[in-house]
Amino acid sequence: MNREAVIAEALALLDEVGLDAVSTRRLAKRLNVEQPSLYWYFRTKKDLLAAMAEAAMTPHATAPLPTPDDDWRDWFLDNTRSFRRTLLMRRDGARLHAGSTPTGNLDRIRRKMGFLVASGVPEREAQMAMLAASRFTVGSALEEQADTGPGDSADLPADVPVIDHSSAFEAGLALILNGLVHRTGV
């Protein structure tokens, strides 16, 4: 058993039972070890959850960085969509990620910000746009993952709209991008 194996098994447990049911006791049982042995790798459950959040973000954290030839608007949309896809890959992925602090990917964040600034977006506007897009995406994914949805939309009263999460996300993302373009003139 090693740290990576513990994290992988914890993520598998998350996918099976959801965030509320993930516990070090349950994880130790899955790994056929005593619960205190997990403390060799993670001092607290909070440390375990932080490691799980970082590992769950790997698909987004390893996506190609922008190149100088990329159109910043297309990249901004693609980057935000990649973040959303990654959050939705895991059961309760958005809840797991919410409130986590990026640790290993600070250089990637700096490079993304540098790309936006080099593309003509003022630094403060780039920071706020990335933060707004990130928080919007997490909130959108939280809502989507929390939506158990009706068994049949025919059961809903006629005046209750059925939410298409993908369309709602795309509309909100377009509003953020259009606001940034309007505000900066870039």
PDB file of C-alpha atoms in Angstrom:
ATOM      1  CA  MET A   1       0.000   0.000   0.000  1.00  0.00           C
ATOM      2  CA  ASN A   2       1.214   3.501  -0.841  1.00  0.00           C
ATOM      3  CA  ARG A   3      -0.215   7.017  -0.816  1.00  0.00           C
ATOM      4  CA  GLU A   4      -1.395   6.834  -4.449  1.00  0.00           C
ATOM      5  CA  ALA A   5      -3.165   3.521  -3.837  1.00  0.00           C
ATOM      6  CA  VAL A   6      -4.953   4.980  -0.808  1.00  0.00           C
ATOM      7  CA  ILE A   7      -6.079   8.001  -2.823  1.00  0.00           C
ATOM      8  CA  ALA A   8      -7.238   5.825  -5.737  1.00  0.00           C
ATOM      9  CA  GLU A   9      -9.243   3.614  -3.407  1.00  0.00           C
ATOM     10  CA  ALA A  10     -10.689   6.656  -1.641  1.00  0.00           C
ATOM     11  CA  LEU A  11     -11.840   8.052  -5.005  1.00  0.00           C
ATOM     12  CA  ALA A  12     -13.391   4.696  -5.898  1.00  0.00           C
ATOM     13  CA  LEU A  13     -15.199   4.784  -2.552  1.00  0.00           C
ATOM     14  CA  LEU A  14     -16.378   8.323  -3.291  1.00  0.00           C
ATOM     15  CA  ASP A  15     -17.828   7.204  -6.622  1.00  0.00           C
ATOM     16  CA  GLU A  16     -19.658   4.322  -4.949  1.00  0.00           C
ATOM     17  CA  VAL A  17     -21.080   5.927  -1.821  1.00  0.00           C
ATOM     18  CA  GLY A  18     -20.817   9.703  -2.208  1.00  0.00           C
ATOM     19  CA  LEU A  19     -18.908  12.271  -0.194  1.00  0.00           C
ATOM     20  CA  ASP A  20     -21.085  12.107   2.917  1.00  0.00           C
ATOM     21  CA  ALA A  21     -20.407   8.385   3.349  1.00  0.00           C
ATOM     22  CA  VAL A  22     -16.631   8.528   2.803  1.00  0.00           C
ATOM     23  CA  SER A  23     -14.885   7.836   6.101  1.00  0.00           C
ATOM     24  CA  THR A  24     -11.432   6.700   7.119  1.00  0.00           C
ATOM     25  CA  ARG A  25     -13.032   3.714   8.833  1.00  0.00           C
ATOM     26  CA  ARG A  26     -14.792   2.671   5.638  1.00  0.00           C
ATOM     27  CA  LEU A  27     -11.664   3.300   3.566  1.00  0.00           C
ATOM     28  CA  ALA A  28      -9.506   1.225   5.920  1.00  0.00           C
ATOM     29  CA  LYS A  29     -11.985  -1.629   5.666  1.00  0.00           C
ATOM     30  CA  ARG A  30     -11.818  -1.489   1.844  1.00  0.00           C
ATOM     31  CA  LEU A  31      -8.037  -1.564   1.988  1.00  0.00           C
ATOM     32  CA  ASN A  32      -8.022  -4.411   4.542  1.00  0.00           C
ATOM     33  CA  VAL A  33      -5.963  -2.377   6.996  1.00  0.00           C
ATOM     34  CA  GLU A  34      -6.520  -0.938  10.440  1.00  0.00           C
ATOM     35  CA  GLN A  35      -7.821   2.626  10.442  1.00  0.00           C
ATOM     36  CA  PRO A  36      -4.753   4.070  12.262  1.00  0.00           C
ATOM     37  CA  SER A  37      -2.497   2.870   9.429  1.00  0.00           C
ATOM     38  CA  LEU A  38      -4.087   5.507   7.175  1.00  0.00           C
ATOM     39  CA  TYR A  39      -2.589   8.194   9.421  1.00  0.00           C
ATOM     40  CA  TRP A  40       0.827   7.199   8.052  1.00  0.00           C
ATOM     41  CA  TYR A  41      -0.276   8.825   4.784  1.00  0.00           C
ATOM     42  CA  PHE A  42      -2.823  11.396   5.975  1.00  0.00           C
ATOM     43  CA  ARG A  43      -2.845  12.978   9.415  1.00  0.00           C
ATOM     44  CA  THR A  44      -6.512  13.932   9.192  1.00  0.00           C
ATOM     45  CA  LYS A  45      -9.551  13.239   7.072  1.00  0.00           C
ATOM     46  CA  LYS A  46      -9.232  16.815   5.814  1.00  0.00           C
ATOM     47  CA  ASP A  47      -5.749  15.956   4.478  1.00  0.00           C
ATOM     48  CA  LEU A  48      -7.168  12.879   2.759  1.00  0.00           C
ATOM     49  CA  LEU A  49      -9.983  14.910   1.177  1.00  0.00           C
ATOM     50  CA  ALA A  50      -7.486  17.518  -0.056  1.00  0.00           C
ATOM     51  CA  ALA A  51      -5.386  14.795  -1.690  1.00  0.00           C
ATOM     52  CA  MET A  52      -8.511  13.280  -3.220  1.00  0.00           C
ATOM     53  CA  ALA A  53      -9.559  16.693  -4.596  1.00  0.00           C
ATOM     54  CA  GLU A  54      -6.145  17.223  -6.157  1.00  0.00           C
ATOM     55  CA  ALA A  55      -6.116  13.736  -7.699  1.00  0.00           C
ATOM     56  CA  ALA A  56      -9.669  14.127  -8.996  1.00  0.00           C
ATOM     57  CA  MET A  57      -8.596  17.282 -10.854  1.00  0.00           C
ATOM     58  CA  THR A  58      -5.819  15.478 -12.770  1.00  0.00           C
ATOM     59  CA  PRO A  59      -7.670  15.456 -16.128  1.00  0.00           C
ATOM     60  CA  HIS A  60      -7.998  19.251 -16.025  1.00  0.00           C
ATOM     61  CA  ALA A  61      -4.600  19.824 -14.405  1.00  0.00           C
ATOM     62  CA  THR A  62      -2.864  17.929 -17.201  1.00  0.00           C
ATOM     63  CA  ALA A  63      -4.762  19.493 -20.109  1.00  0.00           C
ATOM     64  CA  PRO A  64      -2.537  21.348 -22.574  1.00  0.00           C
ATOM     65  CA  LEU A  65      -1.638  24.893 -21.612  1.00  0.00           C
ATOM     66  CA  PRO A  66      -2.448  27.700 -24.038  1.00  0.00           C
ATOM     67  CA  THR A  67       0.046  28.611 -26.718  1.00  0.00           C
ATOM     68  CA  PRO A  68       0.731  32.136 -27.977  1.00  0.00           C
ATOM     69  CA  ASP A  69      -1.136  31.289 -31.207  1.00  0.00           C
ATOM     70  CA  ASP A  70      -4.367  30.394 -29.374  1.00  0.00           C
ATOM     71  CA  ASP A  71      -7.287  32.793 -29.433  1.00  0.00           C
ATOM     72  CA  TRP A  72      -7.751  33.748 -25.783  1.00  0.00           C
ATOM     73  CA  ARG A  73     -11.561  33.688 -26.031  1.00  0.00           C
ATOM     74  CA  ASP A  74     -11.620  30.128 -27.409  1.00  0.00           C
ATOM     75  CA  TRP A  75      -9.054  29.062 -24.833  1.00  0.00           C
ATOM     76  CA  PHE A  76     -11.037  30.650 -21.980  1.00  0.00           C
ATOM     77  CA  LEU A  77     -14.163  28.730 -23.033  1.00  0.00           C
ATOM     78  CA  ASP A  78     -12.280  25.441 -23.535  1.00  0.00           C
ATOM     79  CA  ASN A  79     -10.442  25.776 -20.212  1.00  0.00           C
ATOM     80  CA  THR A  80     -13.673  26.401 -18.301  1.00  0.00           C
ATOM     81  CA  ARG A  81     -15.434  23.521 -20.049  1.00  0.00           C
ATOM     82  CA  SER A  82     -12.514  21.227 -19.197  1.00  0.00           C
ATOM     83  CA  PHE A  83     -12.822  22.241 -15.545  1.00  0.00           C
ATOM     84  CA  ARG A  84     -16.553  21.455 -15.587  1.00  0.00           C
ATOM     85  CA  ARG A  85     -16.060  18.074 -17.274  1.00  0.00           C
ATOM     86  CA  THR A  86     -13.471  17.151 -14.658  1.00  0.00           C
ATOM     87  CA  LEU A  87     -15.731  18.147 -11.762  1.00  0.00           C
ATOM     88  CA  LEU A  88     -18.545  16.039 -13.207  1.00  0.00           C
ATOM     89  CA  MET A  89     -16.345  12.943 -13.698  1.00  0.00           C
ATOM     90  CA  ARG A  90     -16.647  12.000 -10.027  1.00  0.00           C
ATOM     91  CA  ARG A  91     -19.688  11.583  -7.872  1.00  0.00           C
ATOM     92  CA  ASP A  92     -19.809  14.724  -5.714  1.00  0.00           C
ATOM     93  CA  GLY A  93     -16.747  15.983  -7.579  1.00  0.00           C
ATOM     94  CA  ALA A  94     -17.805  19.608  -7.233  1.00  0.00           C
ATOM     95  CA  ARG A  95     -18.394  19.240  -3.484  1.00  0.00           C
ATOM     96  CA  LEU A  96     -15.030  17.530  -3.095  1.00  0.00           C
ATOM     97  CA  HIS A  97     -13.325  20.369  -4.963  1.00  0.00           C
ATOM     98  CA  ALA A  98     -15.243  23.284  -3.377  1.00  0.00           C
ATOM     99  CA  GLY A  99     -13.071  25.107  -0.898  1.00  0.00           C
ATOM    100  CA  SER A 100      -9.915  23.217  -1.821  1.00  0.00           C
ATOM    101  CA  THR A 101      -6.739  25.220  -2.299  1.00  0.00           C
ATOM    102  CA  PRO A 102      -4.682  24.649  -5.420  1.00  0.00           C
ATOM    103  CA  THR A 103      -1.232  23.511  -4.385  1.00  0.00           C
ATOM    104  CA  GLY A 104       0.561  21.628  -7.130  1.00  0.00           C
ATOM    105  CA  ASN A 105      -0.787  23.657 -10.026  1.00  0.00           C
ATOM    106  CA  LEU A 106       0.188  27.225  -9.092  1.00  0.00           C
ATOM    107  CA  ASP A 107       2.655  27.401 -11.974  1.00  0.00           C
ATOM    108  CA  ARG A 108      -0.102  26.330 -14.393  1.00  0.00           C
ATOM    109  CA  ILE A 109      -2.388  29.044 -13.030  1.00  0.00           C
ATOM    110  CA  ARG A 110       0.374  31.635 -13.468  1.00  0.00           C
ATOM    111  CA  ARG A 111       0.951  30.490 -17.057  1.00  0.00           C
ATOM    112  CA  LYS A 112      -2.768  30.715 -17.831  1.00  0.00           C
ATOM    113  CA  MET A 113      -2.923  34.201 -16.346  1.00  0.00           C
ATOM    114  CA  GLY A 114       0.202  35.183 -18.265  1.00  0.00           C
ATOM    115  CA  PHE A 115      -1.407  33.984 -21.476  1.00  0.00           C
ATOM    116  CA  LEU A 116      -4.498  36.136 -20.894  1.00  0.00           C
ATOM    117  CA  VAL A 117      -2.382  39.187 -20.053  1.00  0.00           C
ATOM    118  CA  ALA A 118      -0.152  38.617 -23.099  1.00  0.00           C
ATOM    119  CA  SER A 119      -3.369  38.444 -25.157  1.00  0.00           C
ATOM    120  CA  GLY A 120      -4.258  41.971 -24.028  1.00  0.00           C
ATOM    121  CA  VAL A 121      -6.547  41.260 -21.060  1.00  0.00           C
ATOM    122  CA  PRO A 122      -5.571  43.543 -18.164  1.00  0.00           C
ATOM    123  CA  GLU A 123      -4.141  41.531 -15.268  1.00  0.00           C
ATOM    124  CA  ARG A 124      -6.852  42.446 -12.748  1.00  0.00           C
ATOM    125  CA  GLU A 125      -9.598  41.670 -15.268  1.00  0.00           C
ATOM    126  CA  ALA A 126      -7.946  38.337 -16.120  1.00  0.00           C
ATOM    127  CA  GLN A 127      -7.771  37.427 -12.413  1.00  0.00           C
ATOM    128  CA  MET A 128     -11.404  38.322 -11.813  1.00  0.00           C
ATOM    129  CA  ALA A 129     -12.576  36.528 -14.963  1.00  0.00           C
ATOM    130  CA  MET A 130     -10.736  33.334 -14.029  1.00  0.00           C
ATOM    131  CA  LEU A 131     -12.090  33.511 -10.481  1.00  0.00           C
ATOM    132  CA  ALA A 132     -15.636  34.227 -11.664  1.00  0.00           C
ATOM    133  CA  ALA A 133     -15.514  31.409 -14.227  1.00  0.00           C
ATOM    134  CA  SER A 134     -14.113  29.006 -11.634  1.00  0.00           C
ATOM    135  CA  ARG A 135     -16.733  29.818  -9.015  1.00  0.00           C
ATOM    136  CA  PHE A 136     -19.536  29.789 -11.573  1.00  0.00           C
ATOM    137  CA  THR A 137     -18.358  26.389 -12.810  1.00  0.00           C
ATOM    138  CA  VAL A 138     -18.153  24.881  -9.322  1.00  0.00           C
ATOM    139  CA  GLY A 139     -21.602  26.257  -8.462  1.00  0.00           C
ATOM    140  CA  SER A 140     -23.055  25.001 -11.716  1.00  0.00           C
ATOM    141  CA  ALA A 141     -21.570  21.532 -11.178  1.00  0.00           C
ATOM    142  CA  LEU A 142     -22.784  21.510  -7.552  1.00  0.00           C
ATOM    143  CA  GLU A 143     -26.321  22.210  -8.714  1.00  0.00           C
ATOM    144  CA  GLU A 144     -26.103  19.609 -11.459  1.00  0.00           C
ATOM    145  CA  GLN A 145     -24.761  16.924  -9.141  1.00  0.00           C
ATOM    146  CA  ALA A 146     -27.354  17.769  -6.479  1.00  0.00           C
ATOM    147  CA  ASP A 147     -30.226  17.593  -8.970  1.00  0.00           C
ATOM    148  CA  THR A 148     -31.812  14.208  -8.572  1.00  0.00           C
ATOM    149  CA  GLY A 149     -34.367  15.330 -11.125  1.00  0.00           C
ATOM    150  CA  PRO A 150     -37.908  14.117 -11.428  1.00  0.00           C
ATOM    151  CA  GLY A 151     -38.465  10.593 -12.620  1.00  0.00           C
ATOM    152  CA  ASP A 152     -40.390  11.953 -15.558  1.00  0.00           C
ATOM    153  CA  SER A 153     -40.645  15.569 -16.669  1.00  0.00           C
ATOM    154  CA  ALA A 154     -44.289  14.836 -17.549  1.00  0.00           C
ATOM    155  CA  ASP A 155     -44.882  14.751 -13.761  1.00  0.00           C
ATOM    156  CA  LEU A 156     -43.989  18.442 -13.486  1.00  0.00           C
ATOM    157  CA  PRO A 157     -46.601  21.180 -13.652  1.00  0.00           C
ATOM    158  CA  ALA A 158     -46.621  22.921 -17.025  1.00  0.00           C
ATOM    159  CA  ASP A 159     -45.190  26.152 -15.584  1.00  0.00           C
ATOM    160  CA  VAL A 160     -42.091  24.478 -14.058  1.00  0.00           C
ATOM    161  CA  PRO A 161     -39.201  24.497 -16.524  1.00  0.00           C
ATOM    162  CA  VAL A 162     -36.997  21.447 -16.881  1.00  0.00           C
ATOM    163  CA  ILE A 163     -33.400  22.505 -16.351  1.00  0.00           C
ATOM    164  CA  ASP A 164     -30.913  21.553 -19.020  1.00  0.00           C
ATOM    165  CA  HIS A 165     -27.691  21.907 -17.065  1.00  0.00           C
ATOM    166  CA  SER A 166     -25.403  21.964 -20.097  1.00  0.00           C
ATOM    167  CA  SER A 167     -27.380  24.739 -21.788  1.00  0.00           C
ATOM    168  CA  ALA A 168     -27.560  26.754 -18.577  1.00  0.00           C
ATOM    169  CA  PHE A 169     -23.805  26.359 -18.080  1.00  0.00           C
ATOM    170  CA  GLU A 170     -23.040  27.443 -21.642  1.00  0.00           C
ATOM    171  CA  ALA A 171     -25.328  30.480 -21.310  1.00  0.00           C
ATOM    172  CA  GLY A 172     -23.640  31.577 -18.086  1.00  0.00           C
ATOM    173  CA  LEU A 173     -20.181  30.994 -19.506  1.00  0.00           C
ATOM    174  CA  ALA A 174     -21.060  33.108 -22.551  1.00  0.00           C
ATOM    175  CA  LEU A 175     -22.232  35.898 -20.250  1.00  0.00           C
ATOM    176  CA  ILE A 176     -18.920  35.852 -18.363  1.00  0.00           C
ATOM    177  CA  LEU A 177     -16.877  35.890 -21.565  1.00  0.00           C
ATOM    178  CA  ASN A 178     -19.028  38.560 -23.229  1.00  0.00           C
ATOM    179  CA  GLY A 179     -18.806  40.706 -20.105  1.00  0.00           C
ATOM    180  CA  LEU A 180     -15.027  40.384 -20.114  1.00  0.00           C
ATOM    181  CA  VAL A 181     -14.794  41.263 -23.807  1.00  0.00           C
ATOM    182  CA  HIS A 182     -17.125  44.251 -23.325  1.00  0.00           C
ATOM    183  CA  ARG A 183     -15.284  45.445 -20.229  1.00  0.00           C
ATOM    184  CA  THR A 184     -11.783  45.166 -21.704  1.00  0.00           C
ATOM    185  CA  GLY A 185     -12.450  45.843 -25.374  1.00  0.00           C
ATOM    186  CA  VAL A 186     -10.079  43.021 -26.251  1.00  0.00           C
TER     187      VAL A 186
END
